[in-house]
Amino acid sequence: MGAAGPLCALLLLLGTGTGTGPGPRPGPAPPRVVLALLARNAQHSLPHCLGALESMDYPAGSIALWCATDHNSDNTTAMLREWLEAVGKDYHSVAWKVQEEPSSYPDELGPKHWSDKRYENLMRLKQEALTYAREQRADYILFVDTDSILTNNQTLKFLMAQNKSVVAPMLDSQTFYSNFWCGITPQGYYRRTADYFPTKNRQQVGCFAVPMVYATFLIDLRKEETSRLAFYPPHPNYTWAFDDIIVFAYSCQAAGAEVHVCNQQRFGYINVPVKAHQTLEDERANFVHLTLEAMVDGPPMQRSRHISLIPKPLTKMGFDEIFLINLVRRPDRRRRMLASLRELEITPRVVDAVDGSTLNSSNIKVLGVDLLPGYYDPFSGRTLTKGEVGCFLSHYHVWKEIVSQGLERSVVFEDDVRFEAAFPARLQRLMEELEGVQRDWDLIYLGRKQVNAEDEVPVEGVRNLVVAGYSYWTLAYVISRRGAQKLLAAEPLSKMLPVDEFLPIMYDKHPNEDYKRHFAPRDLLVFSAHPLLVYPTHYAGDSNWLSDTETSTIWDDDAKMTDWAGSQKTLRDSRGGASHLRATARDEL
């Protein structure tokens, strides 16, 4: 954030503030709150942050907004101004501070580099907000970072009810990162403790005393010890790193103000910060990934209705078609996948899946479907389910469409996909490198479950691509027209087994020789992204897990029900490979 100067405008909009509900509120007046919002280069997250604040269940007439923005090279100022013009009249008052020039600090190496001048200006602004709250005789001040999205509209009331000097809602991210530390060294550095992961993962639940919170937190200004808190200048005895969150942690320690983090509820999300050398585009891609994770894990984020946004241009990422297979009776999955792809700026073609639950033994035979002789599920011992028949037919119809339309390169998604960060850019780079080495291919897994533990052979000249071994799942894959032709030529309907068993047979990596002898040639050229670019939204045993292939009936017996018990296909990979957390993102820092 920037320092106050001749180019800095300060505007106070004083209003009557009627609050969020109609008519007068009975009983005593709610505590008065200053909400401090500091924004720089935040156009990627600001609409969601402000949308969450609009939904907060607290009378706006008891909230004074204190907003500051500066040194922007994006549209942050215009967004914030548009929002304040629309909602400012509903709040008790608005303090609005803006400085547009210059767009960078003289000692910073890039927009994500935290230089000493940037830290100092941020501390000065936070101190100014704190002083403003005290002068306004506010009961509380709530600091909110624009990369913090409070999807729980009860957060403010909840924090007040804890009766703590300084308290933060624990925020979830797309990794193990959050907005608190459980340990700090005598020199002010991060210290690993045994409490962090149980707290972050909610294995222990409550409000816990911690040495540091940041990003979004509430200070109770009525408590005597908080009158000694300061962001700037640092405490006279301060010798730790020149960093606003560490300076404030020291101030809390020196003032005897205990700091707490609460994790009893899901309060919202925090974006994982990018490295100093990275760009605003990297940060935007990170935040898009966070919004996708929120769509899966819930509750999803909502943009402000008061900010004008230009619709994103949607593309097919250079492919001929993007297929999305979805059961009509799963509209929730369709909505979530379409919203996810829209965030990724991808336009799909929705294919109504064949619903195995509507098939009976007679019309299965009419479709020319017959069981591969001797097939049994390798784990449960059951035979094919109607859900698996429907799944196979859905993919089969897509392959037929690819061949009939002459589509050279297509992507196929099922509707239970969780995307990795920067999915479009990573997929496009992979395809460009594969084209560059002129390597023939038929199918590329984007998500799968690797069955065997052996390392797979990397493809020379292509980063993050391996020769695929025996694999389960058909979550997402790239397929060529030639690959689809090979799959159709095998005439699989008359000797059907699950589609994720059929594919490894066709590239000759299935371990069952009896199955393989029914199919020739087995020359499908199959590779896999490594690390994977998508994962399942849920696994067997998860509270929100649902499978229309495992939970079904036997293909030729309408009365015989099946479930996932005994089948290990949909279980999380015990080797850790099937996890949506990237290996580089498994740390809390």
Coordinates of C-alpha atoms in Angstrom, one line a residue:
M1 CA 0.0 0.0 0.0
G2 CA 1.1 3.6 -0.6
A3 CA 1.9 6.4 1.8
A4 CA -0.2 9.5 2.2
G5 CA 1.0 12.3 -0.1
P6 CA -0.1 15.2 -2.3
L7 CA -1.8 12.8 -4.8
C8 CA -3.7 11.1 -2.0
A9 CA -7.4 12.0 -1.8
L10 CA -9.4 11.5 1.4
L11 CA -13.1 11.5 1.1
L12 CA -15.5 11.1 4.0
L13 CA -19.1 10.1 3.1
L14 CA -21.2 10.4 6.3
G15 CA -24.6 8.7 6.1
T16 CA -27.4 7.8 8.4
G17 CA -26.9 4.1 7.8
T18 CA -30.1 2.2 8.1
G19 CA -28.5 -1.2 8.3
T20 CA -29.3 -4.4 6.4
G21 CA -32.8 -5.1 7.6
P22 CA -36.0 -3.2 7.1
G23 CA -37.4 -1.0 9.9
P24 CA -36.0 -0.2 13.4
R25 CA -34.2 -3.0 15.3
P26 CA -35.5 -3.7 18.8
G27 CA -33.2 -3.8 21.8
P28 CA -29.8 -2.2 22.4
A29 CA -27.8 -0.8 19.4
P30 CA -25.3 -3.3 18.0
P31 CA -21.6 -2.8 18.7
R32 CA -20.0 -0.2 16.4
V33 CA -17.5 -1.7 13.9
V34 CA -14.9 -0.2 11.6
L35 CA -14.3 -2.5 8.7
A36 CA -10.8 -1.8 7.3
L37 CA -10.2 -2.9 3.7
L38 CA -6.8 -2.3 2.0
A39 CA -6.5 -3.2 -1.7
R40 CA -3.7 -3.2 -4.2
N41 CA -3.8 -4.9 -7.6
A42 CA -6.8 -6.9 -6.4
Q43 CA -9.2 -7.0 -9.4
H44 CA -8.9 -10.8 -9.5
S45 CA -10.4 -11.2 -6.0
L46 CA -12.1 -7.9 -5.1
P47 CA -15.5 -8.7 -6.6
H48 CA -15.7 -11.9 -4.5
C49 CA -14.4 -10.1 -1.4
L50 CA -16.9 -7.4 -1.6
G51 CA -19.7 -9.8 -2.5
A52 CA -19.0 -11.6 0.8
L53 CA -19.1 -8.3 2.7
E54 CA -22.5 -7.5 1.1
S55 CA -23.8 -10.7 2.5
M56 CA -22.6 -10.2 6.0
D57 CA -25.4 -10.6 8.6
Y58 CA -24.7 -7.4 10.5
P59 CA -26.5 -4.0 10.3
A60 CA -24.6 -1.9 7.9
G61 CA -25.6 1.2 9.8
S62 CA -23.4 0.1 12.6
I63 CA -20.4 -0.4 10.3
A64 CA -18.0 2.4 9.2
L65 CA -16.0 1.5 6.1
W66 CA -12.3 2.5 6.0
C67 CA -10.9 1.7 2.5
A68 CA -7.6 2.5 1.0
T69 CA -6.0 1.6 -2.3
D70 CA -2.8 2.8 -4.1
H71 CA 0.0 1.8 -6.5
N72 CA -2.4 -0.2 -8.8
S73 CA -1.6 -1.3 -12.3
D74 CA -5.0 -2.9 -12.7
N75 CA -8.7 -1.9 -12.3
T76 CA -8.8 -2.1 -8.5
T77 CA -9.5 1.6 -7.9
A78 CA -12.4 1.8 -10.4
M79 CA -14.0 -1.4 -8.9
L80 CA -13.7 -0.1 -5.3
R81 CA -15.1 3.3 -6.3
E82 CA -18.1 1.7 -8.2
W83 CA -18.9 -0.4 -5.1
L84 CA -18.6 2.4 -2.6
E85 CA -20.9 4.6 -4.8
A86 CA -23.5 1.8 -4.8
V87 CA -23.4 0.7 -1.1
G88 CA -21.8 3.6 0.8
K89 CA -25.1 5.1 1.7
D90 CA -26.1 2.0 3.6
Y91 CA -23.1 2.3 6.0
H92 CA -22.6 4.6 9.0
S93 CA -19.8 6.3 7.2
V94 CA -17.1 5.7 4.5
A95 CA -13.5 6.8 4.6
W96 CA -12.1 6.4 1.1
K97 CA -8.4 6.9 0.4
V98 CA -6.8 6.5 -3.0
Q99 CA -3.5 7.1 -4.6
E100 CA -3.0 6.0 -8.2
E101 CA 0.5 7.2 -9.0
P102 CA 3.1 5.9 -9.0
S103 CA 2.0 2.3 -9.8
S104 CA 5.0 0.8 -8.1
Y105 CA 7.4 1.4 -5.2
P106 CA 11.0 2.6 -6.0
D107 CA 12.6 -0.4 -4.2
E108 CA 10.3 -3.2 -5.4
L109 CA 11.3 -5.7 -8.1
G110 CA 7.8 -6.5 -9.2
P111 CA 4.2 -6.2 -8.1
K112 CA 4.5 -9.2 -5.8
H113 CA 7.8 -8.2 -4.3
W114 CA 7.5 -7.0 -0.7
S115 CA 10.1 -4.3 -0.3
D116 CA 10.8 -2.3 2.9
K117 CA 9.0 0.8 1.6
R118 CA 5.9 -1.3 0.8
Y119 CA 5.9 -2.9 4.2
E120 CA 6.3 0.5 5.9
N121 CA 3.4 2.1 3.9
L122 CA 1.2 -0.9 4.7
M123 CA 1.9 -0.6 8.4
R124 CA 1.3 3.1 8.3
L125 CA -2.1 2.6 6.6
K126 CA -3.1 -0.1 9.1
Q127 CA -2.1 2.2 11.9
E128 CA -4.2 5.0 10.3
A129 CA -7.2 2.6 10.2
L130 CA -6.7 1.6 13.8
T131 CA -6.4 5.3 14.9
Y132 CA -9.5 6.1 12.9
A133 CA -11.5 3.4 14.7
R134 CA -10.4 4.7 18.1
E135 CA -11.3 8.2 17.2
Q136 CA -14.7 7.1 16.0
R137 CA -15.1 5.3 19.4
A138 CA -15.8 2.0 17.6
D139 CA -16.1 -1.1 19.7
Y140 CA -14.3 -3.3 17.2
I141 CA -12.2 -3.0 14.1
L142 CA -12.3 -5.8 11.5
F143 CA -9.3 -6.0 9.1
V144 CA -10.1 -7.8 5.9
D145 CA -7.6 -8.6 3.1
T146 CA -9.0 -8.6 -0.4
D147 CA -7.6 -12.2 -0.8
S148 CA -9.8 -13.3 2.1
I149 CA -13.4 -14.2 1.2
L150 CA -15.8 -14.6 4.1
T151 CA -18.4 -16.9 2.7
N152 CA -19.9 -17.5 6.2
N153 CA -22.2 -14.4 6.7
Q154 CA -22.2 -15.0 10.5
T155 CA -18.4 -14.6 10.8
L156 CA -18.5 -11.1 12.4
K157 CA -21.1 -12.1 15.0
F158 CA -19.3 -15.3 15.8
L159 CA -16.0 -13.5 16.4
M160 CA -17.6 -11.0 18.6
A161 CA -19.2 -13.7 20.7
Q162 CA -15.8 -15.2 21.5
N163 CA -14.9 -12.2 23.7
K164 CA -11.3 -12.2 22.7
S165 CA -8.9 -9.3 22.4
V166 CA -7.7 -10.3 18.9
V167 CA -9.4 -13.2 17.1
A168 CA -9.3 -14.5 13.6
P169 CA -11.6 -16.9 11.7
M170 CA -9.5 -19.8 10.3
L171 CA -9.6 -19.5 6.5
D172 CA -9.2 -22.4 4.1
S173 CA -7.0 -22.4 1.1
Q174 CA -6.2 -24.7 -1.8
T175 CA -3.2 -26.0 0.2
F176 CA -2.3 -26.3 3.8
Y177 CA -1.7 -22.5 4.0
S178 CA -3.9 -20.5 6.3
N179 CA -4.0 -17.2 8.2
F180 CA -2.3 -18.1 11.5
W181 CA 0.9 -19.4 13.0
C182 CA 1.0 -21.9 15.8
G183 CA 4.6 -21.3 16.7
I184 CA 7.1 -18.5 16.5
T185 CA 10.8 -18.5 17.5
P186 CA 12.4 -16.0 19.9
Q187 CA 13.8 -14.3 16.7
G188 CA 10.3 -13.9 15.2
Y189 CA 10.6 -16.7 12.6
Y190 CA 8.0 -19.4 11.8
R191 CA 8.3 -22.4 14.1
R192 CA 6.7 -25.8 13.2
T193 CA 4.6 -27.2 15.9
A194 CA 2.5 -30.4 16.4
D195 CA -0.7 -28.3 16.6
Y196 CA -0.8 -26.7 13.2
F197 CA -2.1 -29.5 11.0
P198 CA -4.6 -30.8 13.6
T199 CA -5.9 -27.2 13.8
K200 CA -5.9 -26.5 10.1
N201 CA -7.5 -29.9 9.3
R202 CA -10.1 -29.4 12.1
Q203 CA -9.0 -32.6 13.9
Q204 CA -9.1 -30.4 17.0
V205 CA -11.8 -27.8 17.0
G206 CA -12.2 -24.6 19.0
C207 CA -10.7 -21.2 19.6
F208 CA -6.9 -21.6 20.2
A209 CA -4.3 -19.2 21.5
V210 CA -1.7 -18.6 18.8
P211 CA 1.2 -16.2 18.4
M212 CA 0.0 -14.7 15.1
V213 CA -3.0 -14.2 12.9
Y214 CA -3.2 -12.1 9.8
A215 CA -5.2 -11.3 6.6
T216 CA -8.6 -11.1 8.4
F217 CA -9.0 -10.6 12.1
L218 CA -11.1 -8.7 14.7
I219 CA -9.7 -6.5 17.5
D220 CA -11.9 -5.7 20.5
L221 CA -11.2 -2.0 21.1
R222 CA -13.1 -2.1 24.4
K223 CA -10.4 -4.2 26.1
E224 CA -7.7 -2.3 28.0
E225 CA -4.8 -4.3 26.6
T226 CA -5.8 -3.5 23.0
S227 CA -5.3 0.2 23.6
R228 CA -1.6 -0.5 23.5
L229 CA -1.6 -2.2 20.1
A230 CA 0.1 -0.6 17.1
F231 CA 1.2 -1.4 13.6
Y232 CA 3.5 1.6 13.2
P233 CA 6.0 2.5 14.4
P234 CA 7.2 -0.9 15.6
H235 CA 7.6 -1.3 19.4
P236 CA 10.8 0.4 20.7
N237 CA 12.2 -3.1 21.6
Y238 CA 11.4 -4.6 18.2
T239 CA 14.2 -6.4 16.5
W240 CA 12.4 -8.9 14.4
A241 CA 11.8 -8.9 10.6
F242 CA 10.3 -5.7 9.1
D243 CA 7.0 -7.2 8.2
D244 CA 3.5 -5.9 9.1
I245 CA 2.2 -9.2 10.4
I246 CA 5.2 -9.9 12.5
V247 CA 5.3 -6.4 13.8
F248 CA 1.7 -6.7 14.9
A249 CA 2.3 -10.1 16.5
Y250 CA 5.1 -8.6 18.6
S251 CA 2.9 -5.7 19.5
C252 CA 0.2 -8.1 20.8
Q253 CA 2.9 -10.0 22.8
A254 CA 4.2 -6.8 24.3
A255 CA 0.7 -5.4 25.1
G256 CA -0.4 -8.7 26.8
A257 CA -3.2 -9.0 24.2
E258 CA -3.8 -12.7 23.7
V259 CA -4.4 -13.8 20.0
H260 CA -6.8 -16.6 19.0
V261 CA -7.8 -18.4 15.9
C262 CA -11.2 -20.2 15.7
N263 CA -12.0 -23.2 13.4
Q264 CA -15.4 -24.4 14.6
Q265 CA -17.0 -23.4 11.4
R266 CA -16.0 -22.9 7.7
F267 CA -15.7 -19.2 7.6
G268 CA -14.2 -18.6 4.2
Y269 CA -11.1 -18.8 2.0
I270 CA -7.7 -17.3 1.7
N271 CA -5.6 -17.3 -1.5
V272 CA -2.2 -18.8 -1.4
P273 CA 0.3 -15.9 -2.0
V274 CA 2.6 -16.1 -5.0
K275 CA 6.4 -15.8 -4.8
A276 CA 8.1 -12.4 -5.1
H277 CA 9.3 -13.1 -8.7
Q278 CA 5.8 -14.1 -9.9
T279 CA 3.2 -11.9 -11.7
L280 CA -0.3 -10.7 -11.2
E281 CA -1.4 -13.2 -13.8
D282 CA 0.1 -16.0 -11.6
E283 CA -1.9 -14.6 -8.6
R284 CA -5.0 -14.5 -10.7
A285 CA -4.6 -18.1 -11.8
N286 CA -4.1 -19.0 -8.1
F287 CA -7.3 -17.3 -7.2
V288 CA -9.3 -18.9 -10.0
H289 CA -8.1 -22.2 -8.6
L290 CA -9.3 -21.2 -5.1
T291 CA -12.8 -20.4 -6.5
L292 CA -12.9 -23.8 -8.2
E293 CA -12.0 -25.5 -4.9
A294 CA -14.7 -23.5 -3.2
M295 CA -17.2 -24.8 -5.7
V296 CA -16.3 -28.4 -4.8
D297 CA -15.9 -28.1 -1.1
G298 CA -18.5 -25.4 -0.5
P299 CA -19.8 -22.9 0.2
P300 CA -18.9 -21.3 -3.2
M301 CA -17.9 -17.6 -3.5
Q302 CA -20.3 -15.0 -4.9
R303 CA -19.3 -11.9 -6.7
S304 CA -20.6 -8.5 -5.8
R305 CA -23.7 -7.5 -7.7
H306 CA -22.6 -3.9 -7.7
I307 CA -19.4 -4.3 -9.8
S308 CA -19.5 -4.3 -13.6
L309 CA -17.5 -7.1 -15.0
I310 CA -16.7 -7.8 -18.7
P311 CA -17.7 -11.4 -19.6
K312 CA -14.7 -13.6 -20.0
P313 CA -14.0 -14.8 -23.6
L314 CA -14.4 -18.6 -23.7
T315 CA -12.2 -20.8 -25.9
K316 CA -11.6 -24.5 -26.6
M317 CA -7.9 -24.1 -25.7
G318 CA -6.9 -24.9 -29.3
F319 CA -8.8 -28.3 -29.4
D320 CA -11.5 -29.2 -31.9
E321 CA -14.0 -29.9 -29.1
I322 CA -14.3 -30.1 -25.3
F323 CA -16.9 -32.7 -24.3
L324 CA -18.5 -32.7 -20.9
I325 CA -20.3 -36.0 -20.0
N326 CA -23.1 -35.5 -17.5
L327 CA -26.2 -37.3 -16.4
V328 CA -29.4 -35.2 -16.8
R329 CA -30.5 -36.3 -13.3
R330 CA -27.3 -34.8 -11.8
P331 CA -28.0 -31.1 -12.6
D332 CA -25.9 -30.0 -9.6
R333 CA -22.8 -31.5 -11.1
R334 CA -23.6 -30.0 -14.5
R335 CA -24.0 -26.5 -12.9
R336 CA -20.7 -26.9 -11.0
M337 CA -18.7 -28.1 -14.0
L338 CA -20.1 -25.4 -16.3
A339 CA -19.3 -22.8 -13.7
S340 CA -15.8 -24.2 -13.2
L341 CA -15.1 -24.3 -16.9
R342 CA -16.4 -20.7 -17.3
E343 CA -13.9 -19.6 -14.6
L344 CA -11.2 -21.4 -16.6
E345 CA -12.5 -19.6 -19.8
I346 CA -13.3 -22.9 -21.5
T347 CA -16.5 -23.5 -23.5
P348 CA -17.6 -27.2 -23.5
R349 CA -20.2 -29.2 -25.4
V350 CA -22.4 -31.0 -22.9
V351 CA -23.2 -34.6 -23.7
D352 CA -26.1 -36.2 -21.9
A353 CA -24.7 -39.4 -20.5
V354 CA -26.4 -42.7 -20.9
D355 CA -28.2 -43.3 -17.6
G356 CA -27.5 -46.9 -16.6
S357 CA -30.3 -46.8 -14.1
T358 CA -32.9 -46.5 -16.9
L359 CA -31.6 -49.6 -18.7
N360 CA -33.1 -53.0 -18.3
S361 CA -31.8 -56.3 -19.4
S362 CA -33.8 -56.3 -22.6
N363 CA -32.8 -52.9 -24.0
I364 CA -29.2 -53.6 -23.0
K365 CA -29.3 -56.6 -25.4
V366 CA -31.0 -54.5 -28.1
L367 CA -28.0 -52.1 -27.9
G368 CA -25.7 -55.0 -28.7
V369 CA -24.1 -55.0 -25.3
D370 CA -22.8 -58.3 -24.0
L371 CA -20.4 -59.1 -21.1
L372 CA -16.8 -59.9 -21.8
P373 CA -16.6 -63.6 -21.0
G374 CA -15.1 -64.2 -17.6
Y375 CA -15.1 -60.6 -16.4
Y376 CA -15.4 -59.9 -12.7
D377 CA -14.5 -56.8 -10.7
P378 CA -10.9 -57.5 -9.4
F379 CA -11.8 -56.4 -5.9
S380 CA -15.4 -57.2 -5.1
G381 CA -15.8 -60.2 -7.4
R382 CA -19.1 -58.8 -8.8
T383 CA -19.8 -58.6 -12.5
L384 CA -20.5 -55.5 -14.6
T385 CA -23.1 -52.9 -13.3
K386 CA -25.7 -51.0 -15.2
G387 CA -23.9 -47.8 -14.2
E388 CA -20.7 -49.1 -15.8
V389 CA -22.7 -50.0 -18.9
G390 CA -24.1 -46.4 -19.0
C391 CA -20.6 -45.0 -18.5
F392 CA -19.1 -47.1 -21.2
L393 CA -21.8 -46.2 -23.7
S394 CA -21.4 -42.5 -22.9
H395 CA -17.7 -42.5 -23.8
Y396 CA -18.4 -44.7 -26.8
H397 CA -20.9 -42.2 -28.2
V398 CA -18.3 -39.4 -27.8
W399 CA -15.7 -41.5 -29.7
K400 CA -18.3 -42.1 -32.5
E401 CA -18.9 -38.3 -32.6
I402 CA -15.2 -37.6 -32.8
V403 CA -14.8 -39.9 -35.8
S404 CA -17.9 -38.9 -37.6
Q405 CA -17.1 -35.2 -37.2
G406 CA -13.4 -35.6 -38.1
L407 CA -12.2 -34.0 -34.8
E408 CA -8.5 -34.4 -34.7
R409 CA -8.0 -33.4 -31.0
S410 CA -10.6 -33.4 -28.3
V411 CA -10.8 -33.3 -24.5
V412 CA -13.3 -35.4 -22.7
F413 CA -14.4 -34.5 -19.1
E414 CA -16.6 -36.4 -16.7
D415 CA -18.6 -34.3 -14.3
D416 CA -16.8 -35.1 -11.0
V417 CA -13.5 -33.3 -11.8
R418 CA -11.4 -31.2 -9.5
F419 CA -9.0 -29.0 -11.5
E420 CA -5.4 -28.3 -10.6
A421 CA -4.1 -24.7 -10.6
A422 CA -3.5 -23.0 -14.0
F423 CA -5.1 -26.0 -15.7
P424 CA -5.5 -24.4 -19.2
A425 CA -2.0 -23.0 -19.4
R426 CA -0.4 -26.3 -18.2
L427 CA -2.5 -28.4 -20.7
Q428 CA -1.7 -26.1 -23.6
R429 CA 2.0 -26.1 -22.8
L430 CA 2.0 -29.9 -22.6
M431 CA 0.3 -30.2 -26.0
E432 CA 2.7 -27.6 -27.6
E433 CA 5.7 -29.5 -26.3
L434 CA 4.3 -32.8 -27.5
E435 CA 3.7 -31.4 -31.0
G436 CA 7.2 -29.9 -30.9
V437 CA 8.8 -33.4 -30.5
Q438 CA 6.5 -34.8 -33.2
R439 CA 5.6 -37.8 -31.0
D440 CA 2.6 -39.9 -32.1
W441 CA -0.2 -40.3 -29.5
D442 CA -3.7 -41.5 -29.3
L443 CA -4.9 -40.7 -25.8
I444 CA -3.5 -38.7 -22.8
Y445 CA -4.8 -39.2 -19.3
L446 CA -5.3 -35.8 -17.5
G447 CA -6.6 -37.6 -14.4
R448 CA -6.4 -41.2 -13.4
K449 CA -5.5 -43.6 -10.7
Q450 CA -2.1 -45.3 -11.3
V451 CA -2.5 -48.9 -10.2
N452 CA 1.0 -50.1 -10.0
A453 CA 3.7 -48.5 -7.9
E454 CA 6.5 -48.7 -10.5
D455 CA 7.8 -45.4 -12.0
E456 CA 6.6 -44.7 -15.5
V457 CA 8.9 -43.8 -18.3
P458 CA 9.0 -40.0 -19.0
V459 CA 8.5 -38.8 -22.5
E460 CA 11.8 -37.3 -23.8
G461 CA 11.5 -33.6 -24.7
V462 CA 8.1 -33.1 -23.0
R463 CA 7.9 -32.0 -19.4
N464 CA 5.3 -33.6 -17.2
L465 CA 4.4 -36.4 -19.5
V466 CA 4.9 -40.2 -19.0
V467 CA 4.1 -43.4 -20.8
A468 CA 1.0 -44.6 -19.0
G469 CA 0.9 -47.9 -17.1
Y470 CA -2.2 -49.8 -15.9
S471 CA -4.6 -47.1 -14.8
Y472 CA -8.2 -46.7 -13.5
W473 CA -10.7 -43.9 -14.1
T474 CA -11.7 -41.8 -17.1
L475 CA -12.1 -38.5 -15.3
A476 CA -10.5 -36.5 -18.1
Y477 CA -8.4 -37.3 -21.2
V478 CA -7.3 -35.9 -24.5
I479 CA -8.1 -38.1 -27.4
S480 CA -7.1 -38.0 -31.1
R481 CA -9.4 -39.0 -34.0
R482 CA -7.1 -41.9 -34.7
G483 CA -7.3 -43.0 -31.0
A484 CA -11.1 -42.9 -31.2
Q485 CA -11.0 -45.0 -34.4
K486 CA -8.9 -47.6 -32.8
L487 CA -11.3 -47.9 -29.8
L488 CA -14.3 -48.2 -32.0
A489 CA -12.6 -50.8 -34.3
A490 CA -12.2 -53.1 -31.3
E491 CA -16.0 -53.5 -31.3
P492 CA -16.1 -53.4 -27.5
L493 CA -19.9 -53.4 -27.0
S494 CA -20.2 -57.1 -27.7
K495 CA -17.5 -57.9 -25.1
M496 CA -18.0 -55.1 -22.6
L497 CA -16.1 -54.5 -19.3
P498 CA -15.7 -51.2 -17.5
V499 CA -14.3 -48.5 -19.7
D500 CA -11.4 -47.9 -17.4
E501 CA -10.5 -51.6 -17.8
F502 CA -11.0 -51.5 -21.5
L503 CA -8.5 -48.6 -22.1
P504 CA -5.5 -50.4 -20.5
I505 CA -6.3 -53.5 -22.6
M506 CA -6.1 -51.4 -25.7
Y507 CA -2.6 -50.1 -24.8
D508 CA -1.5 -53.6 -23.7
K509 CA -0.9 -52.7 -20.0
H510 CA -3.7 -54.7 -18.5
P511 CA -2.5 -57.6 -16.3
N512 CA -5.3 -60.0 -17.3
E513 CA -4.2 -62.0 -20.3
D514 CA -7.6 -63.7 -20.7
Y515 CA -9.2 -60.3 -21.2
K516 CA -6.6 -59.1 -23.6
R517 CA -6.9 -62.0 -26.0
H518 CA -10.4 -60.8 -27.0
F519 CA -9.0 -57.5 -28.4
A520 CA -6.5 -57.0 -31.2
P521 CA -4.5 -55.1 -32.1
R522 CA -3.7 -53.5 -28.8
D523 CA -1.6 -50.6 -30.1
L524 CA -3.3 -47.6 -28.6
L525 CA -0.5 -45.0 -27.8
V526 CA -1.3 -43.7 -24.4
F527 CA 0.5 -41.2 -22.1
S528 CA -0.4 -39.4 -18.9
A529 CA 0.2 -36.0 -17.5
H530 CA 2.5 -36.2 -14.5
P531 CA 1.7 -34.7 -12.2
L532 CA -1.9 -35.0 -13.0
L533 CA -4.0 -32.0 -14.1
V534 CA -7.3 -33.2 -12.6
Y535 CA -8.4 -35.3 -9.7
P536 CA -11.8 -36.6 -8.5
T537 CA -13.9 -34.2 -6.5
H538 CA -14.5 -36.9 -3.9
Y539 CA -13.3 -40.4 -3.1
A540 CA -15.2 -43.5 -1.8
G541 CA -16.0 -43.0 1.9
D542 CA -16.0 -39.2 1.7
S543 CA -19.2 -37.7 3.0
N544 CA -20.1 -36.2 -0.4
W545 CA -19.0 -39.1 -2.5
L546 CA -21.5 -40.4 -5.0
S547 CA -20.9 -43.0 -7.8
D548 CA -23.5 -43.9 -10.4
T549 CA -21.2 -46.8 -11.6
E550 CA -20.5 -48.4 -8.2
T551 CA -23.9 -47.8 -6.7
S552 CA -26.1 -49.5 -9.2
T553 CA -27.5 -52.9 -10.2
I554 CA -25.9 -55.9 -12.0
W555 CA -26.1 -55.4 -15.7
D556 CA -28.4 -58.4 -16.4
D557 CA -30.2 -58.6 -13.0
D558 CA -32.4 -55.6 -12.1
A559 CA -33.0 -57.0 -8.6
K560 CA -29.3 -57.3 -7.5
M561 CA -28.0 -54.1 -6.0
T562 CA -24.3 -53.1 -5.7
D563 CA -22.4 -50.5 -3.8
W564 CA -18.7 -49.5 -3.5
A565 CA -18.0 -51.8 -0.6
G566 CA -15.3 -54.2 -1.7
S567 CA -14.2 -52.2 -4.7
Q568 CA -11.0 -50.3 -4.3
K569 CA -11.2 -48.4 -7.6
T570 CA -12.8 -45.3 -6.1
L571 CA -10.7 -45.2 -2.9
R572 CA -8.1 -42.5 -2.4
D573 CA -4.7 -43.7 -3.6
S574 CA -2.9 -44.9 -0.5
R575 CA 0.5 -44.0 -2.1
G576 CA -0.5 -40.4 -2.0
G577 CA -0.6 -39.9 -5.8
A578 CA -4.3 -39.3 -6.0
S579 CA -4.5 -36.2 -4.0
H580 CA -5.6 -32.8 -5.2
L581 CA -2.9 -31.1 -3.1
R582 CA 0.3 -30.6 -5.2
A583 CA 3.5 -31.9 -3.7
T584 CA 4.9 -28.4 -3.6
A585 CA 1.8 -27.1 -1.9
R586 CA 1.8 -29.5 1.1
D587 CA 3.4 -26.9 3.4
E588 CA 1.7 -24.4 5.6
L589 CA 4.0 -21.6 4.4

